[in-house]
Amino acid sequence: MKEQDIDFYSLGFEFIETKTMFIAEYKNGKWEDGKLVPFGPFEISPGACVLNYGQGIFEGMKALKTKDGKIVLFRPEENAKRMNKSAERLLMPSFDNTWFIKAVKEVVLANQEYIPPYESGGALYIRPLYIGTGPILGVAPATEYKFIIFTVPVGPYFPEGFKAIDLEISKKYTRAAPGGTGSTKTICNYAGTMKPAKETKEKGYAQIIYLDASNMEYIDEVGTANFFAVIDGKIVTPKLKGTILPGITRKSVLELASKKLHLEVFERDISYKELFENSCTEAFCSGTAAVITPIGSVTFEINKRIFNNGEPGEITSKLYELLTEIQRLDINDEFDWIVKIES
Ligand code: PLP
Ligand code: COI
């Protein structure tokens, strides 16, 4: 799509083709440098490991415009590190973090006319995708790989924007089990969440809150975002125990809550039953796509808990403001999270 045909002020989270992508191959035991090419399809063997056995991982990042027109990334080193961890879990070759960040910057600059303006609140979503392309029959890692980075201009992930969403607590489905791949960003983690998401949307909920697979009691996360609650005025989030994606936004929210809002923060098991108690006053989810999305209500079977009359809570709103102000350099980047892209 040509950038002049895009209404940057009414974007949702849908695929829009941009001009240029980055592609690099791993062959004969080594990575090539990679290059920018026009966005488009490439050939892949029907025997490719990713097509047959799901050997693929991805990341999600955003390039934002600041008020004075600079282009910035949020903690890209963290995405590089997490992607290498995902690669390790699927026996895929590691890559250099500096190479990753350089490629991300190049592809953003090449698509800079697609970055939504500061005033629109939108972003250029960056999708690094790393797949096993070599053909394989027995279940084993590929010997050849492709690393692609493409971009899409986006608005809010949940169409509501910074409005509270309604979530369902489900005991019907799980997302990840101990020893599995829940803490990495493998493509297969997401395939299994489509049916639960469709079913809950049909009932009027934006998403499911997944519980831990062992006990069906403790909150894991929200399928595409991490979970937070405010309990007795303290910030709590499920502790990382191998089944939850270690969100970069999650980590940042924990720091902002403790260092800027001077709140006590706890990473611990949270029973879904705690959300129905009066001590729990706010809930929200966090992620690159979701940013900070307030949770207006949670429903388990016939029980519904509405938070703050379905409006964003005070602490949630403060955290949202702080995070987005730092991300767009409206306030000083005191944690050194922002990386500028210079042309
Ligand atoms: N959990 C899942 C399953 C996700 O897909 C995401 C998005 O990347 C997150 C949590 C939030 O992670 P981050 O804040 O790094 O985007
Ligand atoms: C992100 O927040 O970047 C994610 O990866 C969520 C995505 C699956 C929509």
Short mmCIF file of C-alpha atoms and ligand atoms in Angstrom, two decimals:
data_model
loop_
_atom_site.label_atom_id
_atom_site.label_comp_id
_atom_site.label_asym_id
_atom_site.label_seq_id
_atom_site.Cartn_x
_atom_site.Cartn_y
_atom_site.Cartn_z
CA MET A 1 0.00 0.00 0.00
CA LYS A 2 1.27 3.50 -0.82
CA GLU A 3 1.80 5.60 2.29
CA GLN A 4 -0.34 8.44 0.88
CA ASP A 5 -3.34 6.04 0.86
CA ILE A 6 -3.04 5.23 4.58
CA ASP A 7 -5.14 7.09 7.14
CA PHE A 8 -2.66 7.08 10.00
CA TYR A 9 -5.32 8.38 12.36
CA SER A 10 -7.64 5.39 12.12
CA LEU A 11 -5.21 2.49 12.12
CA GLY A 12 -5.96 -0.70 14.00
CA PHE A 13 -3.72 -3.75 14.19
CA GLU A 14 -4.10 -5.13 10.67
CA PHE A 15 -1.59 -6.19 8.09
CA ILE A 16 -0.61 -3.40 5.70
CA GLU A 17 2.20 -4.01 3.25
CA THR A 18 5.12 -1.58 3.41
CA LYS A 19 7.89 -1.05 0.90
CA THR A 20 10.98 -2.81 2.11
CA MET A 21 11.96 -5.83 4.17
CA PHE A 22 15.24 -7.21 5.43
CA ILE A 23 16.27 -10.76 4.66
CA ALA A 24 19.29 -12.82 5.68
CA GLU A 25 20.06 -16.50 5.23
CA TYR A 26 21.93 -18.97 7.33
CA LYS A 27 23.65 -21.61 5.17
CA ASN A 28 26.68 -23.87 5.47
CA GLY A 29 26.97 -23.13 9.15
CA LYS A 30 27.07 -19.33 8.93
CA TRP A 31 24.97 -16.20 8.65
CA GLU A 32 25.26 -13.94 5.65
CA ASP A 33 25.09 -10.16 6.30
CA GLY A 34 21.57 -9.86 4.89
CA LYS A 35 20.10 -7.10 2.77
CA LEU A 36 17.10 -4.86 2.21
CA VAL A 37 14.79 -6.03 -0.57
CA PRO A 38 11.31 -4.99 -1.77
CA PHE A 39 8.62 -6.52 0.47
CA GLY A 40 7.27 -9.67 -1.16
CA PRO A 41 7.05 -13.45 -1.21
CA PHE A 42 9.99 -15.83 -1.32
CA GLU A 43 10.25 -19.48 -2.22
CA ILE A 44 10.31 -22.12 0.45
CA SER A 45 10.55 -25.91 0.19
CA PRO A 46 7.39 -27.83 1.18
CA GLY A 47 9.79 -29.86 3.30
CA ALA A 48 10.87 -26.79 5.29
CA CYS A 49 11.15 -27.48 9.01
CA VAL A 50 9.02 -24.44 9.85
CA LEU A 51 6.14 -25.65 7.65
CA ASN A 52 6.15 -29.20 8.98
CA TYR A 53 7.31 -28.92 12.56
CA GLY A 54 6.86 -25.24 13.41
CA GLN A 55 10.51 -24.31 13.85
CA GLY A 56 9.93 -20.58 13.81
CA ILE A 57 10.19 -17.67 16.24
CA PHE A 58 9.36 -13.98 16.10
CA GLU A 59 9.61 -10.69 17.94
CA GLY A 60 7.43 -7.62 18.16
CA MET A 61 8.84 -4.09 18.43
CA LYS A 62 7.76 -0.56 17.56
CA ALA A 63 9.39 2.44 15.93
CA LEU A 64 7.81 5.68 17.12
CA LYS A 65 7.98 9.31 16.06
CA THR A 66 8.77 11.83 18.75
CA LYS A 67 7.19 15.30 18.85
CA ASP A 68 10.20 16.81 17.07
CA GLY A 69 10.18 14.12 14.37
CA LYS A 70 12.92 11.80 15.62
CA ILE A 71 12.53 8.06 15.08
CA VAL A 72 13.02 5.95 18.19
CA LEU A 73 13.02 2.31 19.32
CA PHE A 74 12.21 1.01 22.79
CA ARG A 75 14.82 -1.30 24.37
CA PRO A 76 15.73 -3.17 21.14
CA GLU A 77 18.59 -4.99 22.85
CA GLU A 78 15.97 -6.77 24.99
CA ASN A 79 14.23 -8.09 21.88
CA ALA A 80 17.54 -9.28 20.45
CA LYS A 81 18.33 -11.13 23.68
CA ARG A 82 14.87 -12.66 23.94
CA MET A 83 14.97 -13.80 20.32
CA ASN A 84 18.30 -15.51 20.91
CA LYS A 85 16.73 -17.29 23.89
CA SER A 86 13.82 -18.41 21.72
CA ALA A 87 16.33 -19.59 19.10
CA GLU A 88 18.19 -21.61 21.69
CA ARG A 89 14.97 -23.35 22.79
CA LEU A 90 14.24 -24.43 19.19
CA LEU A 91 17.87 -25.37 18.43
CA MET A 92 18.23 -22.54 15.93
CA PRO A 93 21.59 -20.85 15.37
CA SER A 94 22.27 -17.79 17.50
CA PHE A 95 22.95 -14.38 16.00
CA ASP A 96 24.75 -11.24 17.01
CA ASN A 97 22.60 -8.72 18.92
CA THR A 98 24.34 -5.76 17.28
CA TRP A 99 23.64 -7.20 13.83
CA PHE A 100 19.96 -7.58 14.78
CA ILE A 101 19.66 -3.96 15.97
CA LYS A 102 21.46 -2.65 12.88
CA ALA A 103 19.07 -4.58 10.61
CA VAL A 104 16.04 -3.30 12.54
CA LYS A 105 17.27 0.28 12.16
CA GLU A 106 17.89 -0.19 8.43
CA VAL A 107 14.46 -1.59 7.73
CA VAL A 108 12.76 1.16 9.75
CA LEU A 109 14.66 3.88 7.90
CA ALA A 110 13.81 2.26 4.57
CA ASN A 111 10.11 2.40 5.52
CA GLN A 112 10.16 5.70 7.37
CA GLU A 113 7.33 7.25 5.37
CA TYR A 114 5.09 4.58 6.91
CA ILE A 115 5.77 5.64 10.50
CA PRO A 116 2.54 7.21 11.78
CA PRO A 117 2.89 10.84 12.88
CA TYR A 118 3.42 11.62 16.57
CA GLU A 119 -0.06 13.15 16.91
CA SER A 120 -1.78 9.97 15.65
CA GLY A 121 -0.45 7.90 18.57
CA GLY A 122 0.34 5.11 16.08
CA ALA A 123 3.60 3.25 15.49
CA LEU A 124 5.51 1.31 12.91
CA TYR A 125 5.27 -2.25 14.21
CA ILE A 126 8.43 -4.23 13.50
CA ARG A 127 8.22 -7.96 13.04
CA PRO A 128 11.50 -9.89 13.12
CA LEU A 129 10.73 -13.42 11.96
CA TYR A 130 13.22 -16.28 12.02
CA ILE A 131 12.35 -19.63 10.43
CA GLY A 132 13.89 -23.01 9.67
CA THR A 133 13.69 -23.23 5.88
CA GLY A 134 15.85 -26.30 5.25
CA PRO A 135 13.86 -29.43 4.32
CA ILE A 136 13.69 -32.15 6.94
CA LEU A 137 11.67 -35.32 7.44
CA GLY A 138 12.59 -36.72 10.83
CA VAL A 139 11.84 -34.28 13.63
CA ALA A 140 15.13 -32.38 13.97
CA PRO A 141 16.34 -28.81 13.44
CA ALA A 142 16.80 -27.48 9.90
CA THR A 143 20.26 -26.76 8.57
CA GLU A 144 19.16 -23.64 6.66
CA TYR A 145 17.31 -20.60 7.99
CA LYS A 146 15.85 -17.29 6.92
CA PHE A 147 15.72 -14.16 9.04
CA ILE A 148 13.19 -11.59 7.86
CA ILE A 149 12.21 -8.23 9.28
CA PHE A 150 9.13 -6.49 7.95
CA THR A 151 7.11 -3.54 9.21
CA VAL A 152 3.43 -2.55 9.44
CA PRO A 153 1.95 0.81 10.50
CA VAL A 154 -0.38 0.17 13.45
CA GLY A 155 -2.74 1.84 15.89
CA PRO A 156 -3.94 0.17 19.09
CA TYR A 157 -3.96 -3.65 19.35
CA PHE A 158 -7.32 -3.76 21.07
CA PRO A 159 -9.73 -1.65 19.02
CA GLU A 160 -10.87 0.04 22.23
CA GLY A 161 -7.53 1.98 22.47
CA PHE A 162 -6.85 3.20 26.02
CA LYS A 163 -10.24 1.97 27.16
CA ALA A 164 -10.86 -0.91 29.47
CA ILE A 165 -11.37 -4.36 27.95
CA ASP A 166 -13.45 -7.25 29.27
CA LEU A 167 -11.63 -10.54 29.75
CA GLU A 168 -12.73 -14.09 30.43
CA ILE A 169 -10.93 -16.44 32.79
CA SER A 170 -10.98 -19.84 31.14
CA LYS A 171 -10.41 -23.30 32.52
CA LYS A 172 -11.16 -24.84 29.13
CA TYR A 173 -7.85 -24.03 27.46
CA THR A 174 -4.24 -23.59 28.48
CA ARG A 175 -1.50 -21.73 26.60
CA ALA A 176 1.67 -23.26 27.98
CA ALA A 177 2.76 -26.02 30.32
CA PRO A 178 5.85 -26.39 32.53
CA GLY A 179 8.80 -27.50 30.44
CA GLY A 180 7.15 -26.30 27.24
CA THR A 181 7.82 -23.22 25.13
CA GLY A 182 5.62 -20.65 26.90
CA SER A 183 8.50 -18.38 27.90
CA THR A 184 9.77 -18.09 24.33
CA LYS A 185 8.21 -16.46 21.29
CA THR A 186 7.73 -19.50 19.10
CA ILE A 187 5.12 -19.22 16.36
CA CYS A 188 3.35 -22.38 17.62
CA ASN A 189 2.48 -20.75 20.95
CA TYR A 190 0.10 -18.51 19.04
CA ALA A 191 -1.59 -21.04 16.73
CA GLY A 192 -3.23 -22.71 19.71
CA THR A 193 -4.67 -19.45 21.05
CA MET A 194 -6.76 -18.61 17.97
CA LYS A 195 -9.70 -20.91 18.78
CA PRO A 196 -9.96 -19.82 22.42
CA ALA A 197 -9.77 -16.16 21.26
CA LYS A 198 -12.52 -16.71 18.67
CA GLU A 199 -14.79 -18.44 21.17
CA THR A 200 -14.37 -15.79 23.85
CA LYS A 201 -14.86 -12.95 21.33
CA GLU A 202 -18.16 -14.53 20.33
CA LYS A 203 -19.20 -14.17 23.96
CA GLY A 204 -18.20 -10.48 23.97
CA TYR A 205 -14.75 -10.68 25.62
CA ALA A 206 -11.60 -9.22 24.11
CA GLN A 207 -9.37 -12.12 25.17
CA ILE A 208 -8.82 -14.97 27.60
CA ILE A 209 -6.83 -14.87 30.81
CA TYR A 210 -4.89 -18.13 30.79
CA LEU A 211 -4.33 -19.98 34.04
CA ASP A 212 -1.36 -22.17 34.90
CA ALA A 213 -1.71 -25.62 33.33
CA SER A 214 -0.69 -27.54 36.48
CA ASN A 215 -3.30 -26.20 38.91
CA MET A 216 -5.74 -24.18 36.76
CA GLU A 217 -5.63 -21.67 39.58
CA TYR A 218 -2.87 -19.10 39.09
CA ILE A 219 -2.88 -16.47 36.37
CA ASP A 220 -0.31 -16.95 33.62
CA GLU A 221 -1.03 -14.22 31.10
CA VAL A 222 -3.37 -12.85 28.46
CA GLY A 223 -2.37 -14.69 25.26
CA THR A 224 -0.71 -11.65 23.69
CA ALA A 225 0.17 -9.61 26.78
CA ASN A 226 1.28 -9.92 30.40
CA PHE A 227 -1.09 -9.52 33.33
CA PHE A 228 -0.94 -7.04 36.22
CA ALA A 229 -3.24 -6.30 39.15
CA VAL A 230 -3.29 -3.70 41.89
CA ILE A 231 -3.95 -5.52 45.18
CA ASP A 232 -3.97 -3.60 48.47
CA GLY A 233 -2.37 -0.70 46.59
CA LYS A 234 0.57 -2.86 45.51
CA ILE A 235 1.50 -3.85 41.98
CA VAL A 236 1.45 -7.60 41.43
CA THR A 237 2.23 -9.65 38.34
CA PRO A 238 2.59 -13.40 37.89
CA LYS A 239 6.15 -14.53 38.56
CA LEU A 240 8.08 -15.90 35.60
CA LYS A 241 8.18 -19.67 35.88
CA GLY A 242 8.81 -20.83 32.34
CA THR A 243 5.24 -20.67 31.08
CA ILE A 244 4.94 -16.90 30.75
CA LEU A 245 6.58 -14.68 28.15
CA PRO A 246 9.05 -12.36 29.92
CA GLY A 247 7.58 -9.18 28.48
CA ILE A 248 9.81 -6.19 27.91
CA THR A 249 6.88 -3.92 28.73
CA ARG A 250 6.27 -6.01 31.88
CA LYS A 251 9.85 -5.48 33.00
CA SER A 252 9.58 -1.74 32.27
CA VAL A 253 6.25 -1.40 34.11
CA LEU A 254 7.75 -3.04 37.20
CA GLU A 255 10.57 -0.50 37.15
CA LEU A 256 8.27 2.47 36.56
CA ALA A 257 5.90 1.39 39.33
CA SER A 258 8.65 1.03 41.89
CA LYS A 259 11.05 3.82 40.88
CA LYS A 260 8.64 6.50 39.63
CA LEU A 261 5.39 5.77 41.48
CA HIS A 262 7.16 4.40 44.57
CA LEU A 263 4.77 1.48 44.80
CA GLU A 264 5.64 -1.90 46.18
CA VAL A 265 5.89 -4.45 43.38
CA PHE A 266 5.54 -8.22 43.70
CA GLU A 267 6.16 -11.01 41.25
CA ARG A 268 4.23 -13.91 42.72
CA ASP A 269 1.52 -16.49 42.07
CA ILE A 270 -1.87 -14.78 41.73
CA SER A 271 -4.94 -16.95 42.15
CA TYR A 272 -7.71 -15.86 39.78
CA LYS A 273 -9.96 -15.83 42.89
CA GLU A 274 -8.02 -12.81 44.21
CA LEU A 275 -9.45 -10.74 41.36
CA PHE A 276 -12.92 -11.16 42.88
CA GLU A 277 -11.88 -9.77 46.26
CA ASN A 278 -12.28 -6.10 47.22
CA SER A 279 -8.54 -5.79 47.87
CA CYS A 280 -8.00 -6.05 44.10
CA THR A 281 -8.86 -2.62 42.73
CA GLU A 282 -7.32 -2.48 39.25
CA ALA A 283 -6.06 -4.83 36.57
CA PHE A 284 -4.32 -4.25 33.27
CA CYS A 285 -2.24 -6.00 30.66
CA SER A 286 1.05 -4.98 29.10
CA GLY A 287 2.82 -5.64 25.84
CA THR A 288 4.43 -4.05 22.81
CA ALA A 289 1.19 -4.25 20.84
CA ALA A 290 -1.11 -3.81 23.85
CA VAL A 291 1.08 -1.09 25.48
CA ILE A 292 -0.85 -0.82 28.77
CA THR A 293 -4.47 -1.83 28.32
CA PRO A 294 -6.79 -1.43 31.31
CA ILE A 295 -8.99 -4.38 32.22
CA GLY A 296 -12.56 -3.26 32.92
CA SER A 297 -13.89 -6.61 34.04
CA VAL A 298 -13.01 -10.26 34.44
CA THR A 299 -15.56 -13.04 34.19
CA PHE A 300 -15.27 -16.61 35.43
CA GLU A 301 -18.30 -18.74 34.58
CA ILE A 302 -21.26 -16.78 36.04
CA ASN A 303 -19.16 -14.45 38.20
CA LYS A 304 -18.18 -11.07 36.85
CA ARG A 305 -15.90 -8.59 38.61
CA ILE A 306 -16.04 -5.04 37.32
CA PHE A 307 -13.10 -2.78 38.20
CA ASN A 308 -13.59 0.94 38.72
CA ASN A 309 -16.96 1.01 36.92
CA GLY A 310 -15.22 -0.27 33.81
CA GLU A 311 -13.00 2.81 33.59
CA PRO A 312 -9.16 2.79 33.57
CA GLY A 313 -7.90 2.85 37.17
CA GLU A 314 -5.73 5.63 38.59
CA ILE A 315 -2.50 3.63 38.86
CA THR A 316 -3.05 2.02 35.44
CA SER A 317 -3.53 5.48 33.91
CA LYS A 318 -0.40 6.87 35.58
CA LEU A 319 1.68 3.94 34.37
CA TYR A 320 0.30 4.31 30.86
CA GLU A 321 1.19 8.01 30.81
CA LEU A 322 4.70 7.43 32.16
CA LEU A 323 5.45 4.60 29.76
CA THR A 324 4.13 6.32 26.63
CA GLU A 325 5.77 9.63 27.56
CA ILE A 326 9.14 7.95 27.90
CA GLN A 327 8.59 5.94 24.72
CA ARG A 328 7.97 9.12 22.72
CA LEU A 329 10.57 11.16 24.63
CA ASP A 330 7.91 13.55 25.93
CA ILE A 331 9.79 13.23 29.23
CA ASN A 332 13.41 12.48 30.01
CA ASP A 333 14.49 8.93 29.23
CA GLU A 334 16.10 8.49 32.64
CA PHE A 335 16.36 4.70 32.35
CA ASP A 336 18.20 4.85 29.03
CA TRP A 337 15.58 2.75 27.26
CA ILE A 338 15.31 4.72 24.04
CA VAL A 339 17.50 4.15 21.00
CA LYS A 340 17.37 6.86 18.33
CA ILE A 341 17.59 5.98 14.66
CA GLU A 342 19.66 8.53 12.79
CA SER A 343 19.50 8.66 9.01
N1 PLP B 1 2.91 -12.34 26.35
C1 PLP B 1 2.77 -12.76 25.09
C2 PLP B 1 2.27 -14.14 24.85
C3 PLP B 1 3.10 -11.91 24.02
O1 PLP B 1 2.96 -12.32 22.76
C4 PLP B 1 3.59 -10.62 24.30
C5 PLP B 1 3.97 -9.73 23.21
O2 PLP B 1 5.08 -9.71 22.79
C6 PLP B 1 3.75 -10.24 25.64
C7 PLP B 1 3.38 -11.12 26.64
C8 PLP B 1 4.31 -8.91 26.01
O3 PLP B 1 5.69 -8.85 25.74
P1 PLP B 1 6.41 -7.51 25.36
O4 PLP B 1 6.08 -6.53 26.43
O5 PLP B 1 7.84 -7.83 25.29
O6 PLP B 1 5.86 -7.08 24.04
C1 COI B 2 3.57 -7.97 20.61
O1 COI B 2 3.06 -7.31 21.51
O2 COI B 2 4.51 -7.55 19.94
C2 COI B 2 3.10 -9.28 20.28
O3 COI B 2 3.90 -10.08 19.89
C3 COI B 2 1.69 -9.56 20.26
C4 COI B 2 1.35 -10.08 18.91
C5 COI B 2 1.25 -11.55 18.94
C6 COI B 2 0.17 -9.43 18.34
#
